[in-house]
PDB file of C-alpha atoms in Angstrom:
ATOM      1  CA  MET A 231      35.537-222.555 -88.178  1.00 80.00           C
ATOM      2  CA  VAL A 232      38.905-223.797 -86.924  1.00 91.00           C
ATOM      3  CA  LYS A 233      41.650-221.137 -86.961  1.00 96.00           C
ATOM      4  CA  THR A 234      44.214-222.669 -89.330  1.00 97.00           C
ATOM      5  CA  ALA A 235      47.722-221.730 -90.437  1.00 97.00           C
ATOM      6  CA  ALA A 236      50.040-223.284 -92.996  1.00 97.00           C
ATOM      7  CA  ILE A 237      53.827-223.185 -93.108  1.00 94.00           C
ATOM      8  CA  ILE A 238      55.796-223.473 -96.352  1.00 92.00           C
ATOM      9  CA  HIS A 239      59.510-223.283 -95.736  1.00 86.00           C
ATOM     10  CA  TYR A 240      62.768-223.323 -97.642  1.00 81.00           C
ATOM     11  CA  TRP A 241      66.344-222.138 -97.220  1.00 76.00           C
ATOM     12  CA  GLY A 242      68.593-220.837 -99.924  1.00 78.00           C
ATOM     13  CA  SER A 243      68.112-219.024-103.204  1.00 83.00           C
ATOM     14  CA  LYS A 244      68.147-222.253-105.236  1.00 83.00           C
ATOM     15  CA  TYR A 245      64.722-223.123-103.743  1.00 85.00           C
ATOM     16  CA  GLU A 246      63.214-219.645-104.061  1.00 86.00           C
ATOM     17  CA  ALA A 247      61.279-220.278-107.295  1.00 89.00           C
ATOM     18  CA  LEU A 248      60.029-223.653-106.098  1.00 90.00           C
ATOM     19  CA  GLY A 249      59.008-222.265-102.700  1.00 89.00           C
ATOM     20  CA  GLY A 250      57.180-219.400-104.352  1.00 90.00           C
ATOM     21  CA  CYS A 251      55.278-221.809-106.582  1.00 93.00           C
ATOM     22  CA  ALA A 252      54.336-223.915-103.546  1.00 93.00           C
ATOM     23  CA  ALA A 253      53.037-220.837-101.729  1.00 93.00           C
ATOM     24  CA  ARG A 254      51.040-219.545-104.711  1.00 95.00           C
ATOM     25  CA  SER A 255      49.442-222.913-105.422  1.00 96.00           C
ATOM     26  CA  PHE A 256      48.522-223.409-101.765  1.00 96.00           C
ATOM     27  CA  LYS A 257      46.889-219.967-101.522  1.00 96.00           C
ATOM     28  CA  LYS A 258      44.982-220.494-104.778  1.00 97.00           C
ATOM     29  CA  PHE A 259      43.169-223.554-103.425  1.00 97.00           C
ATOM     30  CA  ASN A 260      43.130-222.694 -99.699  1.00 96.00           C
ATOM     31  CA  PRO A 261      42.587-218.925 -99.447  1.00 96.00           C
ATOM     32  CA  GLU A 262      40.947-219.188 -96.014  1.00 96.00           C
ATOM     33  CA  VAL A 263      44.169-220.480 -94.414  1.00 97.00           C
ATOM     34  CA  ASP A 264      46.789-218.030 -93.072  1.00 97.00           C
ATOM     35  CA  LEU A 265      50.016-218.854 -94.904  1.00 97.00           C
ATOM     36  CA  TYR A 266      53.466-218.385 -93.346  1.00 95.00           C
ATOM     37  CA  HIS A 267      55.987-218.579 -96.185  1.00 91.00           C
ATOM     38  CA  VAL A 268      59.289-218.930 -94.328  1.00 88.00           C
ATOM     39  CA  ASP A 269      62.719-218.440 -95.844  1.00 84.00           C
ATOM     40  CA  SER A 270      66.065-217.063 -94.709  1.00 80.00           C
ATOM     41  CA  THR A 271      64.816-213.464 -95.017  1.00 84.00           C
ATOM     42  CA  ASN A 272      62.013-213.636 -92.451  1.00 86.00           C
ATOM     43  CA  THR A 273      62.997-216.131 -89.762  1.00 80.00           C
ATOM     44  CA  HIS A 274      63.679-213.165 -87.460  1.00 82.00           C
ATOM     45  CA  ASN A 275      59.886-212.731 -87.208  1.00 87.00           C
ATOM     46  CA  PHE A 276      59.630-215.914 -85.129  1.00 84.00           C
ATOM     47  CA  GLU A 277      60.961-216.387 -81.595  1.00 82.00           C
ATOM     48  CA  CYS A 278      61.567-220.111 -82.061  1.00 82.00           C
ATOM     49  CA  TRP A 279      64.260-219.606 -84.680  1.00 76.00           C
ATOM     50  CA  ASP A 280      66.775-218.808 -81.954  1.00 73.00           C
ATOM     51  CA  GLU A 281      66.426-222.318 -80.432  1.00 68.00           C
ATOM     52  CA  GLU A 282      69.812-223.996 -80.100  1.00 66.00           C
ATOM     53  CA  GLY A 283      70.598-227.579 -81.079  1.00 61.00           C
ATOM     54  CA  VAL A 284      67.788-228.018 -83.577  1.00 63.00           C
ATOM     55  CA  VAL A 285      68.431-229.208 -87.125  1.00 64.00           C
ATOM     56  CA  LYS A 286      67.249-226.559 -89.555  1.00 66.00           C
ATOM     57  CA  ALA A 287      64.714-228.847 -91.221  1.00 66.00           C
ATOM     58  CA  ALA A 288      62.977-229.536 -87.899  1.00 76.00           C
ATOM     59  CA  LYS A 289      62.605-225.878 -86.920  1.00 82.00           C
ATOM     60  CA  ARG A 290      59.265-225.803 -88.678  1.00 87.00           C
ATOM     61  CA  LEU A 291      57.963-228.000 -85.854  1.00 89.00           C
ATOM     62  CA  TRP A 292      58.992-225.321 -83.350  1.00 88.00           C
ATOM     63  CA  LEU A 293      57.333-222.726 -85.577  1.00 91.00           C
ATOM     64  CA  ALA A 294      54.096-224.746 -85.654  1.00 94.00           C
ATOM     65  CA  ARG A 295      54.129-224.853 -81.846  1.00 93.00           C
ATOM     66  CA  GLU A 296      54.756-221.094 -81.666  1.00 93.00           C
ATOM     67  CA  LEU A 297      51.834-220.425 -84.000  1.00 96.00           C
ATOM     68  CA  MET A 298      49.554-222.579 -81.869  1.00 96.00           C
ATOM     69  CA  GLU A 299      50.694-221.396 -78.445  1.00 95.00           C
ATOM     70  CA  LYS A 300      51.315-217.704 -79.109  1.00 95.00           C
ATOM     71  CA  ARG A 301      49.125-216.830 -82.069  1.00 95.00           C
ATOM     72  CA  GLY A 302      46.090-218.951 -81.272  1.00 96.00           C
ATOM     73  CA  TYR A 303      45.975-221.336 -84.206  1.00 97.00           C
ATOM     74  CA  GLU A 304      44.073-224.551 -83.566  1.00 96.00           C
ATOM     75  CA  LYS A 305      45.474-226.360 -86.601  1.00 96.00           C
ATOM     76  CA  VAL A 306      48.823-225.969 -88.386  1.00 97.00           C
ATOM     77  CA  ILE A 307      49.635-227.567 -91.732  1.00 96.00           C
ATOM     78  CA  ILE A 308      53.321-227.935 -92.646  1.00 93.00           C
ATOM     79  CA  LEU A 309      54.282-228.221 -96.313  1.00 92.00           C
ATOM     80  CA  GLY A 310      57.727-228.406 -97.879  1.00 85.00           C
ATOM     81  CA  ALA A 311      58.820-226.044-100.632  1.00 87.00           C
ATOM     82  CA  ASP A 312      58.484-228.831-103.201  1.00 86.00           C
ATOM     83  CA  THR A 313      54.832-229.517-102.334  1.00 88.00           C
ATOM     84  CA  ILE A 314      52.624-228.151-105.083  1.00 89.00           C
ATOM     85  CA  THR A 315      48.947-227.954-104.132  1.00 92.00           C
ATOM     86  CA  CYS A 316      46.476-228.984-106.840  1.00 93.00           C
ATOM     87  CA  SER A 317      43.203-228.734-104.909  1.00 94.00           C
ATOM     88  CA  ARG A 318      41.772-227.830-101.520  1.00 94.00           C
ATOM     89  CA  LEU A 319      43.395-229.850 -98.728  1.00 92.00           C
ATOM     90  CA  ASP A 320      40.043-231.316 -97.656  1.00 91.00           C
ATOM     91  CA  GLU A 321      41.393-234.016 -95.349  1.00 88.00           C
ATOM     92  CA  PHE A 322      43.570-231.602 -93.402  1.00 92.00           C
ATOM     93  CA  LEU A 323      40.948-228.870 -93.245  1.00 94.00           C
ATOM     94  CA  ASP A 324      37.789-230.897 -92.665  1.00 92.00           C
ATOM     95  CA  ILE A 325      38.914-233.681 -90.315  1.00 89.00           C
ATOM     96  CA  ASN A 326      39.033-232.638 -86.676  1.00 87.00           C
ATOM     97  CA  GLY A 327      39.555-234.570 -83.438  1.00 86.00           C
ATOM     98  CA  VAL A 328      42.782-236.205 -84.645  1.00 88.00           C
ATOM     99  CA  ASP A 329      46.052-234.920 -83.148  1.00 90.00           C
ATOM    100  CA  ILE A 330      48.279-235.524 -86.185  1.00 88.00           C
ATOM    101  CA  LEU A 331      47.258-235.958 -89.806  1.00 87.00           C
ATOM    102  CA  ALA A 332      49.933-237.053 -92.269  1.00 81.00           C
ATOM    103  CA  THR A 333      50.281-238.541 -95.722  1.00 73.00           C
ATOM    104  CA  PHE A 334      51.749-241.661 -97.275  1.00 61.00           C
ATOM    105  CA  ASP A 335      51.334-242.862-100.877  1.00 50.00           C
ATOM    106  CA  TYR A 336      47.865-244.416-100.934  1.00 50.00           C
ATOM    107  CA  SER A 337      44.661-242.645-101.932  1.00 50.00           C
ATOM    108  CA  TYR A 338      42.698-243.579 -98.810  1.00 48.00           C
ATOM    109  CA  PRO A 339      43.311-242.589 -95.186  1.00 53.00           C
ATOM    110  CA  PHE A 340      43.908-244.714 -92.125  1.00 52.00           C
ATOM    111  CA  LEU A 341      42.177-243.101 -89.187  1.00 54.00           C
ATOM    112  CA  GLY A 342      43.194-244.066 -85.676  1.00 54.00           C
ATOM    113  CA  LYS A 343      41.935-242.656 -82.391  1.00 54.00           C
ATOM    114  CA  ARG A 344      44.689-240.030 -82.057  1.00 54.00           C
ATOM    115  CA  PHE A 345      46.541-240.253 -85.343  1.00 53.00           C
ATOM    116  CA  MET A 346      45.632-240.310 -89.012  1.00 53.00           C
ATOM    117  CA  THR A 347      47.920-241.377 -91.819  1.00 51.00           C
ATOM    118  CA  ARG A 348      47.926-243.147 -95.130  1.00 50.00           C
ATOM    119  CA  PRO A 349      49.099-246.774 -94.835  1.00 51.00           C
ATOM    120  CA  GLY A 350      51.802-248.399 -96.902  1.00 49.00           C
ATOM    121  CA  GLN A 351      55.173-247.056 -95.822  1.00 57.00           C
ATOM    122  CA  LYS A 352      57.405-247.129 -92.764  1.00 46.00           C
ATOM    123  CA  HIS A 353      57.597-243.381 -92.150  1.00 52.00           C
ATOM    124  CA  LEU A 354      55.460-240.299 -92.457  1.00 58.00           C
ATOM    125  CA  ASN A 355      55.894-237.728 -95.162  1.00 62.00           C
ATOM    126  CA  ALA A 356      57.129-234.938 -92.898  1.00 65.00           C
ATOM    127  CA  ASP A 357      56.702-232.442 -95.747  1.00 75.00           C
ATOM    128  CA  VAL A 358      52.908-232.815 -95.653  1.00 85.00           C
ATOM    129  CA  ILE A 359      51.668-232.975 -92.083  1.00 89.00           C
ATOM    130  CA  CYS A 360      49.034-231.293 -89.945  1.00 93.00           C
ATOM    131  CA  PHE A 361      48.943-230.823 -86.176  1.00 94.00           C
ATOM    132  CA  THR A 362      45.800-230.096 -84.183  1.00 94.00           C
ATOM    133  CA  SER A 363      47.306-230.722 -80.748  1.00 93.00           C
ATOM    134  CA  VAL A 364      50.100-228.782 -79.058  1.00 94.00           C
ATOM    135  CA  LYS A 365      50.634-231.771 -76.755  1.00 93.00           C
ATOM    136  CA  ALA A 366      51.156-234.184 -79.663  1.00 91.00           C
ATOM    137  CA  LEU A 367      53.363-231.642 -81.428  1.00 90.00           C
ATOM    138  CA  GLY A 368      55.442-231.333 -78.250  1.00 88.00           C
ATOM    139  CA  LYS A 369      56.016-235.099 -78.235  1.00 86.00           C
ATOM    140  CA  VAL A 370      57.196-234.993 -81.840  1.00 84.00           C
ATOM    141  CA  ILE A 371      59.522-232.100 -80.966  1.00 82.00           C
ATOM    142  CA  GLU A 372      60.975-234.032 -78.021  1.00 81.00           C
ATOM    143  CA  THR A 373      61.705-236.934 -80.365  1.00 77.00           C
ATOM    144  CA  ALA A 374      63.218-234.624 -82.994  1.00 73.00           C
ATOM    145  CA  LYS A 375      65.721-233.287 -80.458  1.00 71.00           C
ATOM    146  CA  HIS A 376      67.495-236.654 -80.541  1.00 68.00           C
ATOM    147  CA  TYR A 377      68.236-236.474 -84.268  1.00 63.00           C
ATOM    148  CA  THR A 378      71.098-234.251 -85.341  1.00 60.00           C
ATOM    149  CA  GLU A 379      71.526-235.276 -88.986  1.00 57.00           C
ATOM    150  CA  GLU A 380      70.403-232.504 -91.331  1.00 52.00           C
ATOM    151  CA  GLU A 381      69.324-234.865 -94.117  1.00 51.00           C
ATOM    152  CA  TYR A 382      65.960-236.368 -93.167  1.00 48.00           C
ATOM    153  CA  GLY A 383      66.415-234.981 -89.652  1.00 50.00           C
ATOM    154  CA  GLU A 384      62.768-233.978 -89.540  1.00 53.00           C
ATOM    155  CA  GLN A 385      61.487-237.380 -90.682  1.00 54.00           C
TER     156      GLN A 385
END
């Protein structure tokens, strides 16, 4: 079995109820996954939160890398606080050998050699993404460093 973690993140009290609902729904359908529910009260538990020059929304990428490199996770799923889980995340949990799995709007996946996504749009849904490669995650992080706008900075 692949050692898997999930990150659900939010900042600010106005998202607390929504983030809690996202965490509870994820755990209900995916109890075998270690869940890191990150908000402003527990960021001190992660070394990466002290990184300078990173838009807040993209820090979850640094956290995913920390979980893989320092805590031994082989797969990390990142979900936004507004992502309510309604069933087991089969595609993320069962598909292996793909560096990055992400979602678009269609109900069928596009599977490439190193990358899986759902076709139909011009960008990935950065609020529902899974990394199985520290190397691929590092490339995404290097790209994210060039974007300083907070709104959609992680996209």
